[in-house]
Short mmCIF file of C-alpha atoms in Angstrom, two decimals:
data_model
loop_
_atom_site.label_atom_id
_atom_site.label_comp_id
_atom_site.label_asym_id
_atom_site.label_seq_id
_atom_site.Cartn_x
_atom_site.Cartn_y
_atom_site.Cartn_z
CA MET A 228 0.09 -0.07 -0.02
CA ILE A 229 1.25 3.40 -0.73
CA ASP A 230 2.23 5.46 2.37
CA LEU A 231 1.12 8.84 2.14
CA LYS A 232 2.56 9.87 5.26
CA ASP A 233 5.45 11.08 3.70
CA GLU A 234 4.88 14.54 3.06
CA THR A 235 8.24 15.06 1.20
CA MET A 236 6.74 13.06 -1.60
CA MET A 237 7.34 15.40 -5.05
CA PRO A 238 4.45 16.17 -7.10
CA PRO A 239 4.00 14.64 -10.29
CA GLN A 240 6.51 15.53 -13.00
CA LYS A 241 6.48 15.33 -16.79
CA ALA A 242 7.42 11.70 -16.65
CA CYS A 243 4.91 11.08 -14.01
CA SER A 244 2.31 12.48 -16.35
CA ASP A 245 3.14 10.14 -19.01
CA PHE A 246 3.15 7.37 -16.43
CA GLU A 247 -0.63 8.31 -15.52
CA ALA A 248 -1.48 8.50 -19.43
CA GLU A 249 -0.37 5.02 -19.94
CA LEU A 250 -1.55 3.50 -16.82
CA PRO A 251 -5.13 2.54 -18.05
CA ALA A 252 -3.71 0.91 -21.19
CA TYR A 253 -1.33 -1.03 -18.86
CA LEU A 254 -3.97 -2.23 -16.80
CA GLU A 255 -5.83 -3.41 -19.79
CA GLY A 256 -3.02 -5.75 -20.57
CA GLU A 257 -1.00 -3.76 -23.11
CA SER A 258 2.90 -3.66 -22.90
CA ARG A 259 4.25 -0.62 -21.39
CA PRO A 260 7.89 -0.83 -20.92
CA ALA A 261 8.25 2.88 -20.41
CA LEU A 262 5.75 2.78 -17.63
CA LEU A 263 7.68 0.07 -16.01
CA ALA A 264 10.81 1.61 -16.37
CA HIS A 265 9.60 4.93 -14.80
CA ALA A 266 8.06 3.07 -11.92
CA ALA A 267 11.62 1.51 -11.32
CA GLN A 268 12.70 4.98 -10.98
CA CYS A 269 10.01 7.07 -9.33
CA GLU A 270 8.97 5.98 -5.93
CA PHE A 271 5.80 7.92 -6.09
CA CYS A 272 4.67 6.12 -9.33
CA ARG A 273 5.86 2.84 -8.14
CA CYS A 274 3.71 3.08 -5.03
CA ILE A 275 0.66 4.05 -7.33
CA LEU A 276 1.28 1.07 -9.56
CA ALA A 277 1.51 -1.22 -6.47
CA ASP A 278 -1.55 0.22 -5.01
CA VAL A 279 -3.56 -0.10 -8.11
CA GLU A 280 -2.30 -3.61 -8.91
CA GLN A 281 -3.33 -4.61 -5.36
CA ILE A 282 -6.71 -3.18 -5.82
CA ARG A 283 -7.22 -5.00 -9.18
CA ALA A 284 -5.94 -8.26 -7.65
CA ALA A 285 -8.27 -8.03 -4.83
CA SER A 286 -11.06 -7.20 -7.19
CA LEU A 287 -10.27 -10.33 -9.30
CA ASP A 288 -10.49 -12.37 -6.34
CA LEU A 289 -14.21 -11.49 -5.96
CA MET A 290 -15.16 -13.32 -9.22
CA GLU A 291 -17.63 -10.60 -9.73
CA ASP A 292 -17.23 -7.06 -10.80
CA PRO A 293 -17.46 -4.60 -7.78
CA PRO A 294 -20.18 -1.95 -8.36
CA ASP A 295 -19.20 1.06 -10.83
CA ARG A 296 -19.79 3.34 -7.89
CA MET A 297 -16.84 1.86 -6.02
CA TRP A 298 -14.52 2.64 -9.12
CA LYS A 299 -16.00 5.98 -9.23
CA HIS A 300 -15.08 6.51 -5.54
CA ILE A 301 -11.53 5.19 -5.99
CA ARG A 302 -10.94 7.32 -9.07
CA THR A 303 -12.39 10.36 -7.27
CA ALA A 304 -10.40 10.09 -4.17
CA LEU A 305 -7.21 9.42 -6.40
CA VAL A 306 -8.08 12.71 -8.27
CA GLU A 307 -8.98 14.77 -5.42
CA GLU A 308 -5.99 13.77 -3.47
CA GLY A 309 -3.95 14.72 -6.51
CA ILE A 310 -2.42 11.26 -6.73
CA ILE A 311 -3.64 10.81 -10.53
CA ALA A 312 -4.65 13.65 -12.80
CA SER A 313 -8.28 13.89 -13.87
CA ARG A 314 -9.14 13.35 -17.48
CA GLN A 315 -11.57 16.47 -17.22
CA GLY A 316 -10.24 20.10 -16.72
CA LEU A 317 -12.96 21.02 -14.54
CA TRP A 318 -11.73 18.93 -11.96
CA GLN A 319 -8.10 20.19 -11.73
CA ARG A 320 -9.03 23.46 -9.80
CA TRP A 321 -10.95 21.10 -7.15
CA ALA A 322 -7.98 18.66 -7.06
CA SER A 323 -5.52 21.43 -6.69
CA ARG A 324 -7.43 22.85 -3.83
CA TRP A 325 -7.56 19.49 -2.40
CA ARG A 326 -3.54 19.06 -2.73
CA GLU A 327 -3.05 22.58 -1.08
CA GLY A 328 -5.57 21.71 1.95
CA PHE A 329 -6.08 18.17 2.49
CA LEU A 330 -2.64 16.60 1.55
CA ARG A 331 -1.66 17.81 5.16
CA HIS A 332 -3.84 15.03 6.44
CA PRO A 333 -3.88 12.53 3.76
CA VAL A 334 -6.17 9.53 3.53
CA PRO A 335 -4.89 5.92 2.70
CA VAL A 336 -7.26 5.68 -0.18
CA GLY A 337 -5.78 2.56 -1.42
CA ALA A 338 -6.04 0.82 2.03
CA VAL A 339 -9.64 1.95 1.96
CA ALA A 340 -10.62 0.62 -1.23
CA ALA A 341 -8.64 -2.75 -0.54
CA ALA A 342 -10.11 -3.20 2.91
CA ILE A 343 -13.66 -2.64 1.57
CA LEU A 344 -13.02 -4.96 -1.38
CA ILE A 345 -11.82 -7.56 1.03
CA ALA A 346 -14.46 -7.12 3.32
CA ALA A 347 -16.97 -7.32 0.61
CA PHE A 348 -15.67 -10.51 -0.47
CA PHE A 349 -15.95 -12.21 2.67
CA LEU A 350 -19.06 -10.59 4.11
CA GLY A 351 -21.10 -9.31 1.11
CA MET A 352 -21.47 -5.68 0.31
CA PRO A 353 -23.93 -3.55 2.42
CA GLY A 354 -27.34 -4.14 0.97
CA GLN A 355 -26.38 -7.19 -0.85
CA SER A 356 -27.93 -10.36 0.18
CA PHE A 357 -26.19 -11.86 3.11
CA LEU A 358 -27.58 -15.38 2.54
CA HIS A 359 -27.01 -15.41 -1.15
CA ARG A 360 -23.35 -14.08 -0.73
CA ARG A 361 -22.79 -17.05 1.82
CA SER A 362 -24.27 -19.50 -0.92
CA ALA A 363 -22.13 -17.92 -3.68
CA LEU A 364 -18.92 -18.88 -1.93
CA PRO A 365 -18.67 -22.73 -2.30
CA GLN A 366 -14.91 -22.53 -1.81
CA VAL A 367 -15.63 -21.48 1.97
CA SER A 368 -17.20 -24.70 3.12
CA ASN A 369 -15.59 -24.59 6.72
CA ALA A 370 -17.95 -22.46 8.55
CA SER A 371 -15.65 -21.84 11.27
CA ALA A 372 -12.59 -21.10 9.05
CA SER A 373 -14.98 -18.69 6.96
CA ARG A 374 -15.60 -16.92 10.41
CA ARG A 375 -11.90 -16.64 11.12
CA GLU A 376 -11.39 -15.15 7.57
CA ALA A 377 -14.41 -12.61 8.05
CA SER A 378 -13.30 -11.68 11.52
CA SER A 379 -9.65 -11.03 10.06
CA ALA A 380 -11.39 -8.90 7.23
CA ILE A 381 -13.39 -7.02 9.81
CA ASP A 382 -10.23 -6.19 11.76
CA GLN A 383 -8.80 -4.93 8.65
CA LEU A 384 -11.87 -2.58 8.00
CA ARG A 385 -11.63 -1.53 11.63
CA GLN A 386 -7.93 -0.48 11.42
CA THR A 387 -8.91 1.45 7.97
CA VAL A 388 -11.60 3.21 9.66
CA SER A 389 -9.45 4.23 12.60
CA GLY A 390 -6.93 6.03 10.05
CA LEU A 391 -10.06 7.78 8.52
CA GLN A 392 -11.39 8.81 11.65
CA ARG A 393 -8.16 10.31 12.77
CA ALA A 394 -7.87 12.30 9.49
CA PHE A 395 -11.54 13.34 9.99
CA ASN A 396 -10.97 14.47 13.49
CA ALA A 397 -7.94 16.42 12.13
CA ASN A 398 -10.05 18.25 9.40
CA ALA A 399 -13.58 18.29 11.22
CA SER A 400 -13.01 21.95 12.19
CA ARG A 401 -13.02 22.95 8.49
CA LEU A 402 -16.34 21.41 7.64
CA ASP A 403 -19.24 23.77 7.26
CA PRO A 404 -20.98 23.63 10.47
CA SER A 405 -24.25 22.01 9.48
CA LEU A 406 -22.40 19.39 7.53
CA LYS A 407 -20.39 18.63 10.50
CA VAL A 408 -23.57 18.06 12.78
CA THR A 409 -24.84 15.73 10.19
CA TYR A 410 -21.46 13.65 10.13
CA GLN A 411 -21.23 13.60 13.61
CA ARG A 412 -24.84 12.46 14.25
CA SER A 413 -24.50 9.74 11.56
CA LEU A 414 -20.91 8.51 13.06
CA GLU A 415 -22.43 8.31 16.53
CA SER A 416 -25.44 6.11 15.06
CA LEU A 417 -23.00 3.79 13.40
CA ASN A 418 -20.75 3.83 16.65
CA GLN A 419 -23.90 2.80 18.52
CA GLU A 420 -24.46 -0.07 15.83
CA ILE A 421 -20.75 -1.16 16.20
CA ARG A 422 -20.90 -1.21 19.86
CA ASP A 423 -24.03 -2.99 19.96
CA CYS A 424 -22.85 -5.67 17.32
CA ARG A 425 -19.55 -6.20 19.26
CA ARG A 426 -21.28 -6.98 22.37
CA SER A 427 -23.74 -9.49 20.67
CA LEU A 428 -20.93 -11.07 18.71
CA PRO A 429 -20.26 -13.91 21.08
CA GLY A 430 -23.76 -15.22 20.70
CA ASP A 431 -24.00 -14.74 16.87
CA PRO A 432 -24.88 -18.28 15.79
CA ASP A 433 -25.05 -17.77 12.09
CA GLY A 434 -22.88 -14.71 11.26
CA LEU A 435 -25.68 -12.31 11.02
CA THR A 436 -24.33 -9.95 13.68
CA GLN A 437 -21.05 -10.35 12.11
CA HIS A 438 -22.45 -9.08 8.83
CA TYR A 439 -24.04 -6.11 10.49
CA LEU A 440 -20.89 -5.44 12.20
CA ALA A 441 -19.04 -5.44 8.68
CA SER A 442 -21.71 -3.21 7.16
CA ALA A 443 -21.61 -0.66 9.72
CA TYR A 444 -17.71 -0.51 9.42
CA MET A 445 -17.97 -0.18 5.71
CA GLN A 446 -20.83 2.49 6.12
CA LYS A 447 -18.48 4.33 8.59
CA ALA A 448 -15.59 3.96 6.04
CA GLU A 449 -17.67 5.55 3.32
CA LEU A 450 -18.94 8.22 5.49
CA LEU A 451 -15.51 9.43 6.58
CA GLN A 452 -14.37 9.28 2.93
CA SER A 453 -17.26 11.38 2.01
CA ALA A 454 -16.42 14.01 4.71
CA LEU A 455 -12.92 14.14 3.72
CA GLU A 456 -13.87 14.51 0.11
CA TYR A 457 -16.25 17.57 0.69
CA ASP A 458 -13.87 19.38 2.83
CA LEU A 459 -12.69 21.21 -0.44
CA ARG A 460 -13.26 24.85 0.51
CA MET B 109 -31.73 80.12 -7.01
CA LEU B 110 -32.47 77.00 -9.02
CA SER B 111 -35.61 76.99 -11.15
CA ALA B 112 -38.02 74.21 -10.55
CA ALA B 113 -37.18 72.42 -13.91
CA ASN B 114 -33.60 72.68 -12.90
CA ARG B 115 -34.12 71.08 -9.66
CA VAL B 116 -36.01 68.23 -11.24
CA ALA B 117 -33.29 67.97 -13.96
CA ARG B 118 -30.42 67.62 -11.20
CA SER B 119 -32.18 65.20 -9.32
CA ILE B 120 -32.80 62.69 -12.12
CA PRO B 121 -29.38 60.85 -11.95
CA ALA B 122 -29.89 60.51 -8.13
CA LEU B 123 -33.37 59.20 -8.64
CA LEU B 124 -32.12 56.90 -11.27
CA LEU B 125 -29.26 55.45 -9.08
CA VAL B 126 -31.88 54.85 -6.41
CA THR B 127 -34.28 53.21 -8.62
CA LEU B 128 -31.62 50.92 -10.16
CA ALA B 129 -30.29 49.90 -6.90
CA ALA B 130 -33.84 49.30 -5.59
CA GLY B 131 -34.68 47.27 -8.64
CA ALA B 132 -31.40 45.07 -8.27
CA TRP B 133 -32.49 44.27 -4.60
CA ALA B 134 -35.99 43.54 -5.69
CA ALA B 135 -34.90 41.16 -8.48
CA GLY B 136 -33.65 39.02 -5.67
CA PRO B 137 -30.36 36.97 -5.77
CA PRO B 138 -28.25 36.65 -9.03
CA GLN B 139 -29.72 34.39 -11.73
CA HIS B 140 -28.16 32.78 -14.80
CA SER B 141 -29.25 30.52 -17.48
CA GLN B 142 -27.40 28.65 -20.06
CA THR B 143 -28.26 26.36 -22.94
CA PHE B 144 -26.24 23.56 -24.33
CA SER B 145 -26.54 21.74 -27.47
CA THR B 146 -26.11 17.98 -26.67
CA ILE B 147 -26.32 14.47 -28.26
CA ALA B 148 -29.42 12.62 -27.37
CA SER B 149 -27.93 10.86 -24.23
CA PRO B 150 -25.34 12.97 -22.66
CA ASP B 151 -23.32 12.59 -19.43
CA ILE B 152 -24.38 15.41 -16.92
CA ASN B 153 -22.36 16.07 -13.92
CA LEU B 154 -23.33 18.38 -11.32
CA ILE B 155 -21.30 19.48 -8.22
CA ASN B 156 -22.91 21.85 -5.77
CA LEU B 157 -22.27 22.63 -2.28
CA ARG B 158 -25.64 23.44 -1.02
CA GLY B 159 -28.99 24.33 -2.60
CA ASN B 160 -31.76 22.50 -4.30
CA VAL B 161 -31.26 20.78 -7.60
CA ILE B 162 -34.10 19.62 -9.78
CA VAL B 163 -33.56 17.93 -12.89
CA ARG B 164 -36.28 17.04 -15.57
CA GLY B 165 -36.01 14.97 -18.69
CA TRP B 166 -37.48 16.51 -21.94
CA SER B 167 -37.50 15.40 -25.41
CA ARG B 168 -35.01 17.88 -26.95
CA SER B 169 -31.32 17.57 -27.45
CA PHE B 170 -30.37 20.43 -25.22
CA VAL B 171 -29.38 21.06 -21.66
CA HIS B 172 -31.20 24.16 -20.17
CA ALA B 173 -29.76 25.38 -16.78
CA ASP B 174 -31.09 27.95 -14.59
CA TYR B 175 -29.08 28.87 -11.51
CA VAL B 176 -30.06 31.02 -8.48
CA MET B 177 -27.10 32.10 -6.36
CA ALA B 178 -27.36 33.37 -3.06
CA SER B 179 -24.33 35.67 -3.21
CA PRO B 180 -22.64 37.38 -5.93
CA LYS B 181 -19.38 35.79 -4.64
CA ILE B 182 -20.45 32.53 -6.13
CA GLU B 183 -19.71 31.61 -9.65
CA ILE B 184 -20.79 28.61 -11.91
CA ASP B 185 -18.02 26.61 -13.80
CA ALA B 186 -19.86 25.32 -16.74
CA VAL B 187 -18.03 23.07 -19.42
CA SER B 188 -19.28 21.18 -22.15
CA MET B 189 -17.10 18.65 -23.81
CA PRO B 190 -16.55 18.83 -26.65
CA SER B 191 -16.74 22.55 -26.58
CA ARG B 192 -18.09 22.82 -30.12
CA GLY B 193 -21.10 21.00 -31.75
CA GLN B 194 -23.20 18.52 -29.87
CA ALA B 195 -21.83 18.01 -26.31
CA ASP B 196 -21.75 14.43 -24.87
CA LYS B 197 -20.64 15.68 -21.62
CA ILE B 198 -21.81 18.57 -19.54
CA GLN B 199 -20.20 19.55 -16.34
CA LEU B 200 -21.39 22.03 -13.81
CA MET B 201 -19.71 22.95 -10.53
CA THR B 202 -20.29 25.57 -7.98
CA HIS B 203 -17.35 27.86 -7.03
CA LEU B 204 -17.00 30.03 -4.08
CA LEU B 205 -15.22 33.12 -5.02
CA ASP B 206 -15.12 33.64 -1.04
CA ALA B 207 -14.14 30.68 0.74
CA SER B 208 -15.59 32.15 3.97
CA LEU B 209 -19.04 31.82 2.53
CA HIS B 210 -21.15 29.18 4.93
CA GLY B 211 -24.48 28.05 5.20
CA PRO B 212 -27.34 29.71 3.13
CA ASP B 213 -25.00 32.18 1.76
CA ALA B 214 -23.20 29.37 -0.16
CA GLU B 215 -26.48 28.17 -1.62
CA VAL B 216 -27.02 27.63 -5.34
CA ASP B 217 -30.38 26.29 -6.70
CA TYR B 218 -30.11 24.55 -9.93
CA THR B 219 -32.93 23.83 -12.27
CA LEU B 220 -31.94 21.61 -15.12
CA SER B 221 -34.02 20.42 -18.36
CA VAL B 222 -32.02 17.69 -19.87
CA PRO B 223 -32.44 14.97 -22.66
CA GLN B 224 -34.78 12.33 -21.35
CA ASP B 225 -31.85 9.63 -22.04
CA SER B 226 -29.46 11.56 -20.09
CA SER B 227 -27.02 9.88 -17.55
CA VAL B 228 -26.77 12.28 -14.39
CA GLU B 229 -24.24 12.16 -11.52
CA ILE B 230 -25.01 14.69 -8.78
CA ARG B 231 -23.11 15.64 -5.58
CA ASN B 232 -25.16 18.00 -3.41
CA PRO B 233 -24.06 17.81 0.07
CA GLU B 234 -27.15 19.89 1.32
CA GLY B 235 -30.57 20.52 -0.05
CA VAL B 236 -33.03 18.60 -1.83
CA VAL B 237 -32.35 16.82 -5.06
CA ARG B 238 -35.42 15.88 -7.28
CA ILE B 239 -35.08 13.99 -10.53
CA GLU B 240 -37.84 13.16 -12.73
CA GLY B 241 -38.17 11.35 -16.11
CA LEU B 242 -34.84 10.23 -17.10
CA GLY B 243 -33.89 7.21 -18.87
CA GLY B 244 -30.26 7.09 -18.22
CA ASP B 245 -28.29 6.00 -15.18
CA LEU B 246 -28.49 8.15 -12.08
CA TRP B 247 -25.99 8.71 -9.38
CA VAL B 248 -26.88 10.87 -6.60
CA GLU B 249 -24.94 11.71 -3.38
CA SER B 250 -25.87 13.80 -0.59
CA VAL B 251 -24.94 14.43 3.06
CA GLY B 252 -27.98 16.03 4.79
CA GLY B 253 -30.37 16.51 1.80
CA ALA B 254 -33.36 14.52 0.80
CA ILE B 255 -33.15 12.63 -2.65
CA PHE B 256 -36.45 12.15 -4.98
CA VAL B 257 -36.37 10.07 -7.95
CA GLY B 258 -39.56 9.51 -9.93
CA ASP B 259 -40.21 7.84 -13.45
CA ALA B 260 -36.54 6.61 -13.92
CA SER B 261 -35.74 3.69 -16.23
CA GLY B 262 -32.01 3.56 -15.79
CA HIS B 263 -29.97 2.37 -12.95
CA VAL B 264 -30.52 4.34 -9.94
CA SER B 265 -27.82 4.82 -7.16
CA ALA B 266 -28.55 7.18 -4.25
CA ARG B 267 -26.75 7.82 -1.25
CA SER B 268 -27.73 10.29 1.73
CA ILE B 269 -25.87 10.33 4.82
CA GLY B 270 -28.64 11.95 6.80
CA GLY B 271 -31.48 12.63 4.48
CA ASP B 272 -34.40 10.48 3.22
CA ILE B 273 -34.49 8.95 -0.22
CA GLU B 274 -37.70 8.25 -2.34
CA VAL B 275 -37.88 6.40 -5.57
CA SER B 276 -41.06 6.10 -7.22
CA SER B 277 -42.33 4.49 -10.47
CA SER B 278 -38.90 3.51 -11.63
CA SER B 279 -37.87 0.32 -13.60
CA GLY B 280 -34.16 0.33 -13.58
CA ASN B 281 -32.17 -1.45 -10.86
CA ILE B 282 -32.16 0.43 -7.75
CA GLU B 283 -29.35 0.78 -4.91
CA LEU B 284 -30.30 3.05 -1.94
CA SER B 285 -27.96 3.72 1.04
CA SER B 286 -28.37 5.96 4.22
CA VAL B 287 -27.22 6.15 7.68
CA MET B 288 -29.89 7.97 9.36
CA GLY B 289 -32.48 8.70 6.56
CA ASN B 290 -35.69 6.84 5.77
CA LEU B 291 -35.88 4.94 2.30
CA ARG B 292 -39.20 4.86 0.39
CA LEU B 293 -39.84 2.75 -2.68
CA LEU B 294 -43.09 3.41 -4.34
CA SER B 295 -44.70 1.75 -7.17
CA PRO B 296 -41.40 0.31 -8.63
CA THR B 297 -41.30 -2.07 -11.54
CA SER B 298 -37.45 -2.78 -11.09
CA SER B 299 -36.12 -6.41 -11.08
CA SER B 300 -33.43 -5.57 -8.39
CA ILE B 301 -33.74 -3.32 -5.58
CA HIS B 302 -30.88 -3.15 -2.72
CA ALA B 303 -31.56 -0.73 0.03
CA ARG B 304 -29.71 -0.21 3.36
CA THR B 305 -30.08 2.08 6.15
CA SER B 306 -28.69 2.16 9.75
CA SER B 307 -31.22 3.95 11.76
CA GLY B 308 -33.86 4.86 9.24
CA GLY B 309 -36.73 2.92 8.41
CA ILE B 310 -37.79 1.37 4.90
CA VAL B 311 -41.03 1.36 3.18
CA TYR B 312 -41.88 -0.60 0.21
CA GLU B 313 -45.19 -0.30 -1.61
CA GLY B 314 -45.96 -1.86 -4.88
CA SER B 315 -46.03 -4.93 -7.10
CA VAL B 316 -43.37 -7.62 -7.17
CA LEU B 317 -41.98 -8.85 -10.33
CA PRO B 318 -41.85 -12.61 -11.00
CA THR B 319 -37.96 -12.95 -11.05
CA ALA B 320 -37.15 -9.87 -9.08
CA GLU B 321 -34.58 -9.56 -6.13
CA TYR B 322 -35.66 -7.27 -3.32
CA VAL B 323 -32.90 -7.04 -0.42
CA LEU B 324 -34.05 -4.64 2.29
CA GLU B 325 -32.04 -3.98 5.31
CA THR B 326 -31.83 -1.63 8.36
CA TYR B 327 -30.32 -2.00 11.58
CA SER B 328 -32.71 -0.19 14.17
CA GLY B 329 -35.56 1.00 11.77
CA ASN B 330 -38.64 -0.83 10.89
CA ILE B 331 -39.51 -2.13 7.48
CA ASN B 332 -42.76 -1.93 5.83
CA VAL B 333 -43.93 -3.89 2.73
CA ALA B 334 -47.25 -3.69 1.13
CA CYS B 335 -47.87 -5.60 -2.03
CA PRO B 336 -50.70 -6.80 -3.87
CA PRO B 337 -52.24 -10.23 -2.55
CA SER B 338 -51.67 -11.58 -5.86
CA ALA B 339 -47.74 -10.99 -5.66
CA SER B 340 -45.86 -14.25 -5.78
CA PHE B 341 -42.39 -14.42 -4.01
CA ASN B 342 -40.15 -16.26 -1.69
CA LEU B 343 -39.92 -14.41 1.77
CA ASP B 344 -37.13 -14.49 3.80
CA ALA B 345 -37.75 -11.94 6.73
CA ARG B 346 -35.63 -11.88 9.92
CA SER B 347 -35.39 -9.30 12.91
CA VAL B 348 -33.08 -10.26 15.49
CA HIS B 349 -34.58 -8.23 18.42
CA GLY B 350 -37.80 -6.86 16.71
CA LYS B 351 -40.88 -8.65 15.53
CA VAL B 352 -41.88 -9.89 11.92
CA VAL B 353 -45.58 -9.31 11.34
CA HIS B 354 -47.31 -10.60 8.15
CA LEU B 355 -50.69 -10.54 7.19
CA LEU B 356 -50.30 -12.63 4.05
CA LYS B 357 -50.85 -16.28 3.61
CA VAL B 358 -46.96 -17.35 3.44
CA ARG B 359 -46.49 -21.13 3.38
CA ARG B 360 -43.48 -21.52 5.75
CA LYS B 361 -40.54 -23.65 4.60
CA PRO B 362 -38.28 -25.41 7.08
CA HIS B 363 -35.01 -23.26 7.44
CA HIS B 364 -31.86 -24.18 5.62
CA PRO B 365 -29.82 -26.31 7.92
CA SER B 366 -26.97 -24.18 7.81
CA TYR B 367 -28.86 -21.33 9.37
CA SER B 368 -29.97 -21.10 12.89
CA TYR B 369 -32.04 -18.11 12.30
CA TYR B 370 -31.90 -16.70 15.76
CA GLY B 371 -34.52 -14.01 16.47
CA ASN B 372 -37.68 -13.82 14.85
CA ALA B 373 -38.03 -15.05 11.34
CA VAL B 374 -40.65 -15.85 8.68
CA TYR B 375 -39.33 -18.20 5.67
CA GLY B 376 -41.69 -19.33 3.35
CA THR B 377 -43.47 -18.84 -0.02
CA HIS B 378 -46.27 -16.51 -1.19
CA ASN B 379 -48.52 -17.66 -3.81
CA HIS B 380 -46.03 -19.45 -6.33
CA GLY B 381 -42.67 -18.19 -5.18
CA GLY B 382 -40.30 -16.74 -7.80
CA ALA B 383 -39.09 -13.41 -6.74
CA VAL B 384 -36.79 -13.04 -3.76
CA LEU B 385 -37.94 -10.71 -0.91
CA GLN B 386 -35.21 -10.39 1.81
CA LEU B 387 -35.99 -8.32 4.59
CA THR B 388 -33.56 -8.02 7.48
CA SER B 389 -33.66 -5.75 10.69
CA TYR B 390 -31.51 -5.98 13.78
CA ARG B 391 -33.50 -3.95 16.26
CA GLY B 392 -36.60 -3.00 14.22
CA ASN B 393 -39.72 -4.54 13.39
CA ILE B 394 -40.71 -5.93 10.03
CA TYR B 395 -44.33 -5.63 8.55
CA ILE B 396 -45.69 -7.32 5.69
CA ARG B 397 -49.18 -6.58 4.59
CA PRO B 398 -51.43 -6.88 1.44
CA GLN B 399 -51.73 -3.49 -0.34
CA SER B 400 -55.30 -2.33 -0.97
CA GLN B 401 -56.16 -1.12 -4.27
CA ASN B 402 -56.82 2.26 -3.08
CA SER B 403 -54.64 2.61 -0.30
CA SER B 404 -52.30 5.73 0.19
CA PRO B 405 -48.85 5.41 0.60
CA THR B 406 -47.60 4.74 4.10
CA ASN B 407 -46.34 8.15 5.37
CA THR B 408 -43.83 7.18 7.96
CA PRO B 409 -41.45 4.19 7.85
#
């Protein structure tokens, strides 16, 4: 995963722009030796390539496409963090404002996307049929092993959410006051759900509580990410 | 001494200034309109900070946009791509010239008329979003505002963290998500509906398509489903700490051996089965009732 805590990372240069331009074709399977050569030399682009490869690998493991919205979220977040350039000029002013302001408290976008994808694989996306997801996973035949994997995915989500929460806390004062109230009330609602599910987890006979717990974490991750995206003034 | 005629003549400029200022004040906040020539099914992208957004489909290959801004310190960035000829993409973005603008001072109300096959993507953190009569895909995101979608035939994806979402008379796949908001699905003809809210309730009122899949899930809210007595579906309803109340003749099936089904559950077939109706609440109640022909929509989830 890319470590964006390093604030000394240089902004993209010309070679980096070429890298960005060639990345979609490379991910489609086309040969791009120049891209690989640049990634070998540039730490920034190497991290991006590793991040995107990891997200792609996680999505391939799902055996079904994640919703378009998730890719839009990932792309939007990458653009708004200034990690990749937008193809649309209109976004550039937005993205530059983001870089100026928010990169002081960067979000681990790749980590968020990967954690959500992994959790989605084991637990189903929020709103997705839990029972159907379970039946669609024939390779997970051992219930206790499945439970352990799900528990591990939830733990990863929890850590991701903690990171986002820290970034949110650091930036909350910059939010529009009424938006801040909505975010905080919603966070409290989800925290209550998480506490309740955690208390009930030991007596959960068939994984439903675990499913609700994962859904609450995923919603919390999306909420925090949304709050960080809207902090664009 | 000035003559009376002279006094009148000298006072005209001052009167004009006062009149113009009063006229500008009376005219209300700044308003602008723009029209873009587009293809029949363009992508429309709108990013606003606060205000009401209305989008209506029409049969013309134009996008007409009216903006009402609360302050002269706001501008609208409007881009059509390509910039000449019929655009296949229109992007509109609210831009504050004064970053200290907050609350109502930062509001922009948009009213858009767009080709009915447009795909629309809207981010509007606060304020109501209302979309009617579109055939393309819709993606709407809000923080505290309500979202209303009517007569949509494309894929509908709507998320409001704190606001309610209502989708009526729509036929495409529907995905709704909220944390505190209520979700209402009225007279849908969609074959796939996924709706999830944490503390809000969910209302579903309408028919059930034979091969459809409806997955409605809330944590602490209630789920209310009203469908015609002739509807045919497989029901899987469960509330861990709440009640499941059904007024339909559901033939119960034994639970699948791999599920223990703790809490209260109803698992069975109504009429001949077919569609999948999966309702789950952790702490709320679930009500399933027949929809009378002249019943009015349930007001509260």
